[in-house]
Coordinates of C-alpha atoms in Angstrom, one line a residue:
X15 CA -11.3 11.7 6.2
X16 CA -11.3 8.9 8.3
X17 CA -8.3 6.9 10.3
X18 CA -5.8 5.1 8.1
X19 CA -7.1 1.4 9.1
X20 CA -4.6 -1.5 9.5
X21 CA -6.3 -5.4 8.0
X22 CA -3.7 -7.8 10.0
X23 CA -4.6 -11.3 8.6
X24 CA -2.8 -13.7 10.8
X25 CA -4.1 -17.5 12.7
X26 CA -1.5 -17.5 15.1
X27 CA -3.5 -15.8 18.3
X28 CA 0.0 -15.3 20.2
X29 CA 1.7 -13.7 17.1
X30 CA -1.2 -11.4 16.4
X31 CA -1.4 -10.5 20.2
X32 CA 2.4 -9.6 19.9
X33 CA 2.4 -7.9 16.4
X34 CA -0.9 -5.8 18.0
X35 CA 1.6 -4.6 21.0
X36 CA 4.1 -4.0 19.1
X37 CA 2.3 -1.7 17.0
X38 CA 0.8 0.0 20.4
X39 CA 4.3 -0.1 21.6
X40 CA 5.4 2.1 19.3
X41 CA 2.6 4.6 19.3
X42 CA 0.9 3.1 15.9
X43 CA -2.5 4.1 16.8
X44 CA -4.4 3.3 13.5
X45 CA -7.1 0.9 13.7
X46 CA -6.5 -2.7 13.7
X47 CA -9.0 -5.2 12.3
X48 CA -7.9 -8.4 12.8
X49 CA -9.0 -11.5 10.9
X50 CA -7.9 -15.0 11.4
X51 CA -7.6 -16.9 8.1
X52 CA -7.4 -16.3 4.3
X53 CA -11.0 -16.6 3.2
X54 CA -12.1 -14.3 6.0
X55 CA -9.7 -11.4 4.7
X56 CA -11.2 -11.8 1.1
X57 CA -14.5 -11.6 3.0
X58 CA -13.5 -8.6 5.2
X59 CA -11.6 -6.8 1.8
X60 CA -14.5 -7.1 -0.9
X61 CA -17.4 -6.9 1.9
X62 CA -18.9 -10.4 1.6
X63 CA -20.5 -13.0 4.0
X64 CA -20.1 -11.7 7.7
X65 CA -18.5 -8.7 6.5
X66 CA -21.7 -7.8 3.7
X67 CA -22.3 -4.5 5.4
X68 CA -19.2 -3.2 5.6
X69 CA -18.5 0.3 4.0
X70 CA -16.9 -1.2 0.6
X71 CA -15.2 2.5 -0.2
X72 CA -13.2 1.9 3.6
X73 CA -10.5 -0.4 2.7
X74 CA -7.1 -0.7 5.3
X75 CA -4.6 1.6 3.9
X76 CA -2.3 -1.3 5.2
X77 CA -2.6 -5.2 5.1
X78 CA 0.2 -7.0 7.3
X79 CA -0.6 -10.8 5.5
X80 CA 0.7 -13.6 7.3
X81 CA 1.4 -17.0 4.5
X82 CA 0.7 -19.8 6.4
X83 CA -2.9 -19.7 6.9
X84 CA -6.3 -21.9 6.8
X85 CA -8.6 -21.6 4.3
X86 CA -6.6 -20.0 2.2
X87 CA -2.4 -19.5 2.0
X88 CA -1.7 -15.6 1.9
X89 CA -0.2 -16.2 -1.3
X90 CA -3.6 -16.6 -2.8
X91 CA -5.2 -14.2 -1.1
X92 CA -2.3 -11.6 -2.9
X93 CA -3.0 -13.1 -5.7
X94 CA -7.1 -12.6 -5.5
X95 CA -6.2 -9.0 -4.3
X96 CA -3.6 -8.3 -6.7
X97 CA -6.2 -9.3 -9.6
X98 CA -9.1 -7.2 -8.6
X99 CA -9.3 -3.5 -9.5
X100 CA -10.7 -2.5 -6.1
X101 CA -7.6 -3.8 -4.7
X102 CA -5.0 -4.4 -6.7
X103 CA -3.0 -1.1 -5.3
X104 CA -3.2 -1.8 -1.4
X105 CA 0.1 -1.9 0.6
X106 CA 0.6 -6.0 1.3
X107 CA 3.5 -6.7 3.6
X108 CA 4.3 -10.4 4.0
X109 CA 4.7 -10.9 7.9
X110 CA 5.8 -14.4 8.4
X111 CA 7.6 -16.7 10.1
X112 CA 8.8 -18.7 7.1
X113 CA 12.5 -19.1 5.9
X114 CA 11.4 -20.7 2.8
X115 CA 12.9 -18.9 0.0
X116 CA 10.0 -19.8 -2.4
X117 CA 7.4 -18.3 0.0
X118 CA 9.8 -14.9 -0.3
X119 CA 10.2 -15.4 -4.3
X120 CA 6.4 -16.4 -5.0
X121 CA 5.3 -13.4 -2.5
X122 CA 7.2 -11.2 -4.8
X123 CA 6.1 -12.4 -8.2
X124 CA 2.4 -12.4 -6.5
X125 CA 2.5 -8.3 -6.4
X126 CA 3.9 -8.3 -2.3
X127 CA 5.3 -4.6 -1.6
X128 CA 7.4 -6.0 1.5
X129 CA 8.6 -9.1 3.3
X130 CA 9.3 -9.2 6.6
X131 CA 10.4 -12.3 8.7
X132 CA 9.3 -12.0 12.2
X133 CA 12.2 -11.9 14.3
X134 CA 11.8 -14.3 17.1
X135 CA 13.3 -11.7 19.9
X136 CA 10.5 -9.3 20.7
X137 CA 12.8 -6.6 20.7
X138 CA 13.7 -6.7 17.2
X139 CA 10.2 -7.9 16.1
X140 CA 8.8 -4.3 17.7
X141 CA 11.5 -2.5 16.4
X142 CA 10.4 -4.2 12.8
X143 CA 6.8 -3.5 13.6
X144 CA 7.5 0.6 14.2
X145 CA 10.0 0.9 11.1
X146 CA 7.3 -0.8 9.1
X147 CA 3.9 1.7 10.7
X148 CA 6.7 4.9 9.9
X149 CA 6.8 3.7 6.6
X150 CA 4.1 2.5 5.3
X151 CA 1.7 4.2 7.6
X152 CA 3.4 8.1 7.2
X153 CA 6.2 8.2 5.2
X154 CA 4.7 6.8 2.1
X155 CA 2.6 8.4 -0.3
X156 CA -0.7 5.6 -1.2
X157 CA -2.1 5.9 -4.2
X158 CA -5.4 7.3 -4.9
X159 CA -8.6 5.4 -3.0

């Protein structure tokens, strides 16, 4: 079986480059793909455009979503993964800078497992990052691919 793979969807290079060390950091040493807006993560998850010869049956066993994104908001793309069979059981944790209770009750209602603010200290933001890759990356039990 291959490597649990982490999909990190996030725009912000300076937040991806300390969510990446953070999980590093902590001795998270899964794979990271890391795409930059919301179209290319549906693109990257259902193996279309630049991403057509990906291996469709490899899918993250992780997706840290960030909301605020080009393209297409990470609420949508929940939404788009949430409706598809292929995808509607994948472990989505919101990872987001926004205080805006809507984006925490529509993440929610959209199917989110988790949301987690990033802390601004990059202390507590590592310390987020590690209790989320025990977690979700050994503690819990995925459904079957």
């Amino acid at each position: 079986m291959k490597s649990a793979t982490i999909l990190l969807v996030e725009d912000d290079p300076d937040d991806e480059a300390l969510t990446v060390h953070a999980l590093k950091k902590n001795k998270i040493g899964n794979k990271i793909f890391v795409v930059r807006d919301g179209a290319e993560a549906l693109d990257f998850l259902f193996c279309t455009n630049k991403y057509a010869d990906r291996d469709p049956h490899e899918r993250p066993q992780l997706i840290l979503l960030d909301i605020k994104l080009p393209k297409l908001n990470g609420l949508e793309v929940l939404r788009r993964l949430r409706a598809d069979k292929r995808t509607n059981l994948l472990p989505v944790i919101i990872l987001t800078s926004s205080k805006e209770e809507q984006d925490l009750v529509e993440a929610y209602k959209s199917g989110a497992n988790s949301y987690v603010r990033k802390p601004v200290d990059f202390t507590q933001f590592s310390e987020s990052v590690r209790e989320l890759g025990m977690y979700w990356l050994v503690l819990n039990e995925a459904p079957p691919r």
